[in-house]
Amino acid sequence: MVSVTRAVFGELPSGGGTVEKFQLRSDQLSVDIISWGCTITALHVKDRQGKASDVVLGFAELEGYLQKQPYFGAVVGRVANRIAKGRFTVDGKEYHLPINREPNSLHGGFRGFDKVLWTPQVLSNGVQFSRVSPDGEEGYPGELKVWVTYTLDGGELVINYRAQASQTTPVNLTNHSYFNLAGQGSPDIYDHEVTIAAEAYLPVDETLIPTGVIAPVEGTAFDLRKPVELGKHLQDFHIPGFDHNFCLQGSKEKHFCARVRHAGSGRILEVYTTQPGVQFYTANFLDGTLRGKNGAVYPKHSGFCLETQNWPDAVNQPQFPPVLLRPGEEYNHTTCFKFSVA
């Protein structure tokens, strides 16, 4: 059984509207999601002793989400990740996007899908959010109708993304939750054991744009096909962290993507997705200045993201999976976060 409750989370400044919070509860999970950016604000999971902890970084109040912060828990779009120099060409016409992360466009621009109020509809086992992104929003062509649906089933949180376009446009939607399976507010994720089912990854240039090479993981720091303990792995390979796209199998069906285990608590997160890629990000840009829930500080490496996605800058790299959505087609992707204990 899943229960869904609805409450006011806060009011947007200068009459911008009411932000609501939806709590989805099963016997194994409790998830809080707000209508501002379809943002997951809390996710309580039991450990092997049966004690529940909140395993996502974020804020207790709306003000936290309205300040400058790194997309905690939000849905990002119209195009997640980076577009080189904020430009691309569709059907012979060049489009210019806001450069919000020099020298590129990141996560939809200055006011992406994470910074808008969505319209909610309560379901028996979850909540569906919808909005219409107008033609030209943040520089993107055409009107885009979008639906993001969160449903709960036992220990599984399922997110489905659908979109329909009036003009050909790139679309790439993901959720940007930062997890710490020891509980949010824990200082780091070095004791987490990570597996990613990818034979290849995308090397990037100094601005974090893929070079275009699809590189085998074999013999590199990016070979996570067998479980590695994160802290030791980063030390062994002398790397400052991960912020890379891992290339998953190209099947349209939902496939296994990643598994993260926290030995101390026994919590396990498995990710399944229909997407061709996942950005594994170890929160390299967090610096301890943000104050989170229960007074938590979030230093570098205090969380990790598994952003299921199309490959970054795909709109400019023809050898990457197609990212354009044309009128009459439907964008439809699903990602499942499955929690368990061992």
PDB file of C-alpha atoms in Angstrom, residues 117-285:
ATOM      1  CA  LEU A 117       6.362  25.886 -10.491  1.00  0.00           C
ATOM      2  CA  TRP A 118       4.763  22.728 -11.895  1.00  0.00           C
ATOM      3  CA  THR A 119       1.083  21.732 -11.829  1.00  0.00           C
ATOM      4  CA  PRO A 120       0.500  18.655  -9.646  1.00  0.00           C
ATOM      5  CA  GLN A 121      -2.050  15.866  -9.885  1.00  0.00           C
ATOM      6  CA  VAL A 122      -2.318  13.287  -7.116  1.00  0.00           C
ATOM      7  CA  LEU A 123      -2.346   9.609  -8.171  1.00  0.00           C
ATOM      8  CA  SER A 124      -3.230   6.557  -6.083  1.00  0.00           C
ATOM      9  CA  ASN A 125       0.463   5.629  -5.686  1.00  0.00           C
ATOM     10  CA  GLY A 126       2.249   8.875  -6.489  1.00  0.00           C
ATOM     11  CA  VAL A 127       2.069  12.314  -8.064  1.00  0.00           C
ATOM     12  CA  GLN A 128       2.277  13.646 -11.621  1.00  0.00           C
ATOM     13  CA  PHE A 129       3.629  17.117 -12.388  1.00  0.00           C
ATOM     14  CA  SER A 130       3.056  18.878 -15.704  1.00  0.00           C
ATOM     15  CA  ARG A 131       3.948  22.136 -17.394  1.00  0.00           C
ATOM     16  CA  VAL A 132       4.200  23.743 -20.806  1.00  0.00           C
ATOM     17  CA  SER A 133       7.609  25.169 -21.648  1.00  0.00           C
ATOM     18  CA  PRO A 134       6.860  28.035 -24.039  1.00  0.00           C
ATOM     19  CA  ASP A 135       8.494  28.449 -27.447  1.00  0.00           C
ATOM     20  CA  GLY A 136      11.832  30.214 -26.964  1.00  0.00           C
ATOM     21  CA  GLU A 137      12.104  29.513 -23.231  1.00  0.00           C
ATOM     22  CA  GLU A 138      15.828  29.781 -22.370  1.00  0.00           C
ATOM     23  CA  GLY A 139      16.506  29.897 -26.116  1.00  0.00           C
ATOM     24  CA  TYR A 140      15.006  26.509 -27.032  1.00  0.00           C
ATOM     25  CA  PRO A 141      12.782  26.114 -30.117  1.00  0.00           C
ATOM     26  CA  GLY A 142       9.103  25.225 -29.942  1.00  0.00           C
ATOM     27  CA  GLU A 143       6.579  24.682 -27.193  1.00  0.00           C
ATOM     28  CA  LEU A 144       7.226  21.588 -25.085  1.00  0.00           C
ATOM     29  CA  LYS A 145       4.548  19.847 -23.025  1.00  0.00           C
ATOM     30  CA  VAL A 146       6.142  17.904 -20.172  1.00  0.00           C
ATOM     31  CA  TRP A 147       4.887  15.362 -17.627  1.00  0.00           C
ATOM     32  CA  VAL A 148       7.011  14.019 -14.769  1.00  0.00           C
ATOM     33  CA  THR A 149       5.444  11.203 -12.734  1.00  0.00           C
ATOM     34  CA  TYR A 150       6.748   9.876  -9.420  1.00  0.00           C
ATOM     35  CA  THR A 151       5.319   6.587  -8.189  1.00  0.00           C
ATOM     36  CA  LEU A 152       6.213   4.379  -5.253  1.00  0.00           C
ATOM     37  CA  ASP A 153       6.069   0.585  -5.107  1.00  0.00           C
ATOM     38  CA  GLY A 154       7.541  -0.984  -1.962  1.00  0.00           C
ATOM     39  CA  GLY A 155      11.231  -0.062  -2.023  1.00  0.00           C
ATOM     40  CA  GLU A 156      11.141   1.362  -5.560  1.00  0.00           C
ATOM     41  CA  LEU A 157      10.782   5.008  -6.514  1.00  0.00           C
ATOM     42  CA  VAL A 158       9.971   5.222 -10.229  1.00  0.00           C
ATOM     43  CA  ILE A 159      10.277   8.448 -12.234  1.00  0.00           C
ATOM     44  CA  ASN A 160       8.721   8.644 -15.691  1.00  0.00           C
ATOM     45  CA  TYR A 161       9.397  11.576 -18.028  1.00  0.00           C
ATOM     46  CA  ARG A 162       7.207  12.348 -21.055  1.00  0.00           C
ATOM     47  CA  ALA A 163       7.331  15.247 -23.481  1.00  0.00           C
ATOM     48  CA  GLN A 164       5.748  16.394 -26.744  1.00  0.00           C
ATOM     49  CA  ALA A 165       7.116  19.197 -28.933  1.00  0.00           C
ATOM     50  CA  SER A 166       5.519  21.634 -31.382  1.00  0.00           C
ATOM     51  CA  GLN A 167       8.874  22.108 -33.157  1.00  0.00           C
ATOM     52  CA  THR A 168      12.013  19.971 -33.364  1.00  0.00           C
ATOM     53  CA  THR A 169      14.003  20.514 -30.163  1.00  0.00           C
ATOM     54  CA  PRO A 170      16.616  18.709 -28.104  1.00  0.00           C
ATOM     55  CA  VAL A 171      15.146  17.155 -24.921  1.00  0.00           C
ATOM     56  CA  ASN A 172      17.047  15.430 -22.120  1.00  0.00           C
ATOM     57  CA  LEU A 173      15.410  15.198 -18.687  1.00  0.00           C
ATOM     58  CA  THR A 174      16.845  13.846 -15.455  1.00  0.00           C
ATOM     59  CA  ASN A 175      16.622  14.111 -11.682  1.00  0.00           C
ATOM     60  CA  HIS A 176      19.552  15.712  -9.871  1.00  0.00           C
ATOM     61  CA  SER A 177      19.229  14.158  -6.398  1.00  0.00           C
ATOM     62  CA  TYR A 178      22.363  14.000  -4.273  1.00  0.00           C
ATOM     63  CA  PHE A 179      22.412  10.797  -2.198  1.00  0.00           C
ATOM     64  CA  ASN A 180      24.345   9.798   0.895  1.00  0.00           C
ATOM     65  CA  LEU A 181      23.319   6.308   2.022  1.00  0.00           C
ATOM     66  CA  ALA A 182      24.839   6.875   5.478  1.00  0.00           C
ATOM     67  CA  GLY A 183      22.255   9.657   5.874  1.00  0.00           C
ATOM     68  CA  GLN A 184      22.347  13.253   4.619  1.00  0.00           C
ATOM     69  CA  GLY A 185      24.731  15.350   6.698  1.00  0.00           C
ATOM     70  CA  SER A 186      27.305  12.543   6.842  1.00  0.00           C
ATOM     71  CA  PRO A 187      30.665  14.114   5.941  1.00  0.00           C
ATOM     72  CA  ASP A 188      31.570  12.061   2.871  1.00  0.00           C
ATOM     73  CA  ILE A 189      30.757   9.092   0.633  1.00  0.00           C
ATOM     74  CA  TYR A 190      34.190   7.423   0.745  1.00  0.00           C
ATOM     75  CA  ASP A 191      32.783   4.301   2.440  1.00  0.00           C
ATOM     76  CA  HIS A 192      30.221   3.766  -0.356  1.00  0.00           C
ATOM     77  CA  GLU A 193      30.799   0.849  -2.725  1.00  0.00           C
ATOM     78  CA  VAL A 194      29.924   1.706  -6.325  1.00  0.00           C
ATOM     79  CA  THR A 195      29.192  -0.418  -9.403  1.00  0.00           C
ATOM     80  CA  ILE A 196      28.277   1.026 -12.823  1.00  0.00           C
ATOM     81  CA  ALA A 197      27.376  -1.323 -15.673  1.00  0.00           C
ATOM     82  CA  ALA A 198      29.249   0.534 -18.404  1.00  0.00           C
ATOM     83  CA  GLU A 199      31.875  -0.713 -20.864  1.00  0.00           C
ATOM     84  CA  ALA A 200      32.683   2.856 -21.984  1.00  0.00           C
ATOM     85  CA  TYR A 201      32.686   6.432 -20.755  1.00  0.00           C
ATOM     86  CA  LEU A 202      33.071   9.893 -22.297  1.00  0.00           C
ATOM     87  CA  PRO A 203      36.361  11.737 -21.665  1.00  0.00           C
ATOM     88  CA  VAL A 204      35.859  15.506 -21.323  1.00  0.00           C
ATOM     89  CA  ASP A 205      37.814  18.671 -22.037  1.00  0.00           C
ATOM     90  CA  GLU A 206      38.683  21.281 -19.402  1.00  0.00           C
ATOM     91  CA  THR A 207      35.152  22.768 -19.649  1.00  0.00           C
ATOM     92  CA  LEU A 208      33.609  19.310 -19.050  1.00  0.00           C
ATOM     93  CA  ILE A 209      32.343  18.926 -22.629  1.00  0.00           C
ATOM     94  CA  PRO A 210      32.857  15.412 -24.102  1.00  0.00           C
ATOM     95  CA  THR A 211      35.753  15.322 -26.556  1.00  0.00           C
ATOM     96  CA  GLY A 212      33.717  13.052 -28.852  1.00  0.00           C
ATOM     97  CA  VAL A 213      35.760   9.961 -28.030  1.00  0.00           C
ATOM     98  CA  ILE A 214      33.856   6.953 -26.671  1.00  0.00           C
ATOM     99  CA  ALA A 215      36.557   5.405 -24.489  1.00  0.00           C
ATOM    100  CA  PRO A 216      36.633   1.846 -23.103  1.00  0.00           C
ATOM    101  CA  VAL A 217      36.684   1.766 -19.282  1.00  0.00           C
ATOM    102  CA  GLU A 218      39.038  -1.246 -19.283  1.00  0.00           C
ATOM    103  CA  GLY A 219      42.216  -0.502 -17.328  1.00  0.00           C
ATOM    104  CA  THR A 220      41.124   3.013 -16.261  1.00  0.00           C
ATOM    105  CA  ALA A 221      39.717   4.688 -13.152  1.00  0.00           C
ATOM    106  CA  PHE A 222      36.346   4.523 -14.915  1.00  0.00           C
ATOM    107  CA  ASP A 223      36.110   0.742 -14.792  1.00  0.00           C
ATOM    108  CA  LEU A 224      33.374   0.380 -12.184  1.00  0.00           C
ATOM    109  CA  ARG A 225      31.936  -2.851 -13.579  1.00  0.00           C
ATOM    110  CA  LYS A 226      32.988  -4.589 -10.365  1.00  0.00           C
ATOM    111  CA  PRO A 227      32.286  -2.906  -7.014  1.00  0.00           C
ATOM    112  CA  VAL A 228      34.873  -0.381  -5.810  1.00  0.00           C
ATOM    113  CA  GLU A 229      35.059   1.428  -2.477  1.00  0.00           C
ATOM    114  CA  LEU A 230      34.922   5.054  -3.532  1.00  0.00           C
ATOM    115  CA  GLY A 231      37.459   6.691  -1.195  1.00  0.00           C
ATOM    116  CA  LYS A 232      40.136   4.076  -1.801  1.00  0.00           C
ATOM    117  CA  HIS A 233      39.438   4.102  -5.548  1.00  0.00           C
ATOM    118  CA  LEU A 234      39.856   7.894  -5.807  1.00  0.00           C
ATOM    119  CA  GLN A 235      43.154   7.610  -3.885  1.00  0.00           C
ATOM    120  CA  ASP A 236      44.454   4.670  -5.899  1.00  0.00           C
ATOM    121  CA  PHE A 237      43.860   6.469  -9.199  1.00  0.00           C
ATOM    122  CA  HIS A 238      44.733   9.979  -7.926  1.00  0.00           C
ATOM    123  CA  ILE A 239      41.533  11.502  -9.268  1.00  0.00           C
ATOM    124  CA  PRO A 240      39.621  14.367  -7.603  1.00  0.00           C
ATOM    125  CA  GLY A 241      36.212  12.768  -8.170  1.00  0.00           C
ATOM    126  CA  PHE A 242      33.824  11.799 -10.936  1.00  0.00           C
ATOM    127  CA  ASP A 243      31.710  14.060 -13.150  1.00  0.00           C
ATOM    128  CA  HIS A 244      31.437  11.898 -16.238  1.00  0.00           C
ATOM    129  CA  ASN A 245      28.915  10.227 -18.480  1.00  0.00           C
ATOM    130  CA  PHE A 246      29.029   6.441 -18.448  1.00  0.00           C
ATOM    131  CA  CYS A 247      27.735   4.805 -21.636  1.00  0.00           C
ATOM    132  CA  LEU A 248      25.058   2.201 -20.893  1.00  0.00           C
ATOM    133  CA  GLN A 249      23.681  -0.473 -23.182  1.00  0.00           C
ATOM    134  CA  GLY A 250      21.575   1.015 -25.944  1.00  0.00           C
ATOM    135  CA  SER A 251      18.384  -0.926 -25.235  1.00  0.00           C
ATOM    136  CA  LYS A 252      15.018   0.897 -25.166  1.00  0.00           C
ATOM    137  CA  GLU A 253      13.925  -1.429 -22.348  1.00  0.00           C
ATOM    138  CA  LYS A 254      14.689  -0.630 -18.725  1.00  0.00           C
ATOM    139  CA  HIS A 255      18.161  -1.995 -17.910  1.00  0.00           C
ATOM    140  CA  PHE A 256      20.440  -2.170 -14.876  1.00  0.00           C
ATOM    141  CA  CYS A 257      22.568   0.933 -14.573  1.00  0.00           C
ATOM    142  CA  ALA A 258      24.276   1.185 -11.185  1.00  0.00           C
ATOM    143  CA  ARG A 259      24.423  -0.127  -7.653  1.00  0.00           C
ATOM    144  CA  VAL A 260      25.684   1.670  -4.553  1.00  0.00           C
ATOM    145  CA  ARG A 261      26.088  -0.106  -1.230  1.00  0.00           C
ATOM    146  CA  HIS A 262      26.795   1.414   2.165  1.00  0.00           C
ATOM    147  CA  ALA A 263      28.222  -1.384   4.328  1.00  0.00           C
ATOM    148  CA  GLY A 264      27.810   0.468   7.620  1.00  0.00           C
ATOM    149  CA  SER A 265      24.029   0.846   7.389  1.00  0.00           C
ATOM    150  CA  GLY A 266      23.356  -2.042   4.989  1.00  0.00           C
ATOM    151  CA  ARG A 267      21.504   0.303   2.615  1.00  0.00           C
ATOM    152  CA  ILE A 268      21.681  -0.492  -1.100  1.00  0.00           C
ATOM    153  CA  LEU A 269      20.530   1.679  -3.998  1.00  0.00           C
ATOM    154  CA  GLU A 270      20.105   0.114  -7.434  1.00  0.00           C
ATOM    155  CA  VAL A 271      19.302   2.211 -10.490  1.00  0.00           C
ATOM    156  CA  TYR A 272      17.517   0.927 -13.598  1.00  0.00           C
ATOM    157  CA  THR A 273      16.808   3.120 -16.615  1.00  0.00           C
ATOM    158  CA  THR A 274      15.736   3.287 -20.262  1.00  0.00           C
ATOM    159  CA  GLN A 275      18.354   5.999 -20.882  1.00  0.00           C
ATOM    160  CA  PRO A 276      21.614   5.433 -22.805  1.00  0.00           C
ATOM    161  CA  GLY A 277      23.796   7.162 -20.214  1.00  0.00           C
ATOM    162  CA  VAL A 278      24.294   8.108 -16.581  1.00  0.00           C
ATOM    163  CA  GLN A 279      26.301  11.022 -15.204  1.00  0.00           C
ATOM    164  CA  PHE A 280      28.101   9.815 -12.098  1.00  0.00           C
ATOM    165  CA  TYR A 281      28.902  12.923 -10.071  1.00  0.00           C
ATOM    166  CA  THR A 282      30.628  12.898  -6.689  1.00  0.00           C
ATOM    167  CA  ALA A 283      29.655  16.443  -5.635  1.00  0.00           C
ATOM    168  CA  ASN A 284      33.090  17.869  -6.431  1.00  0.00           C
ATOM    169  CA  PHE A 285      31.743  21.447  -6.402  1.00  0.00           C
TER     170      PHE A 285
END
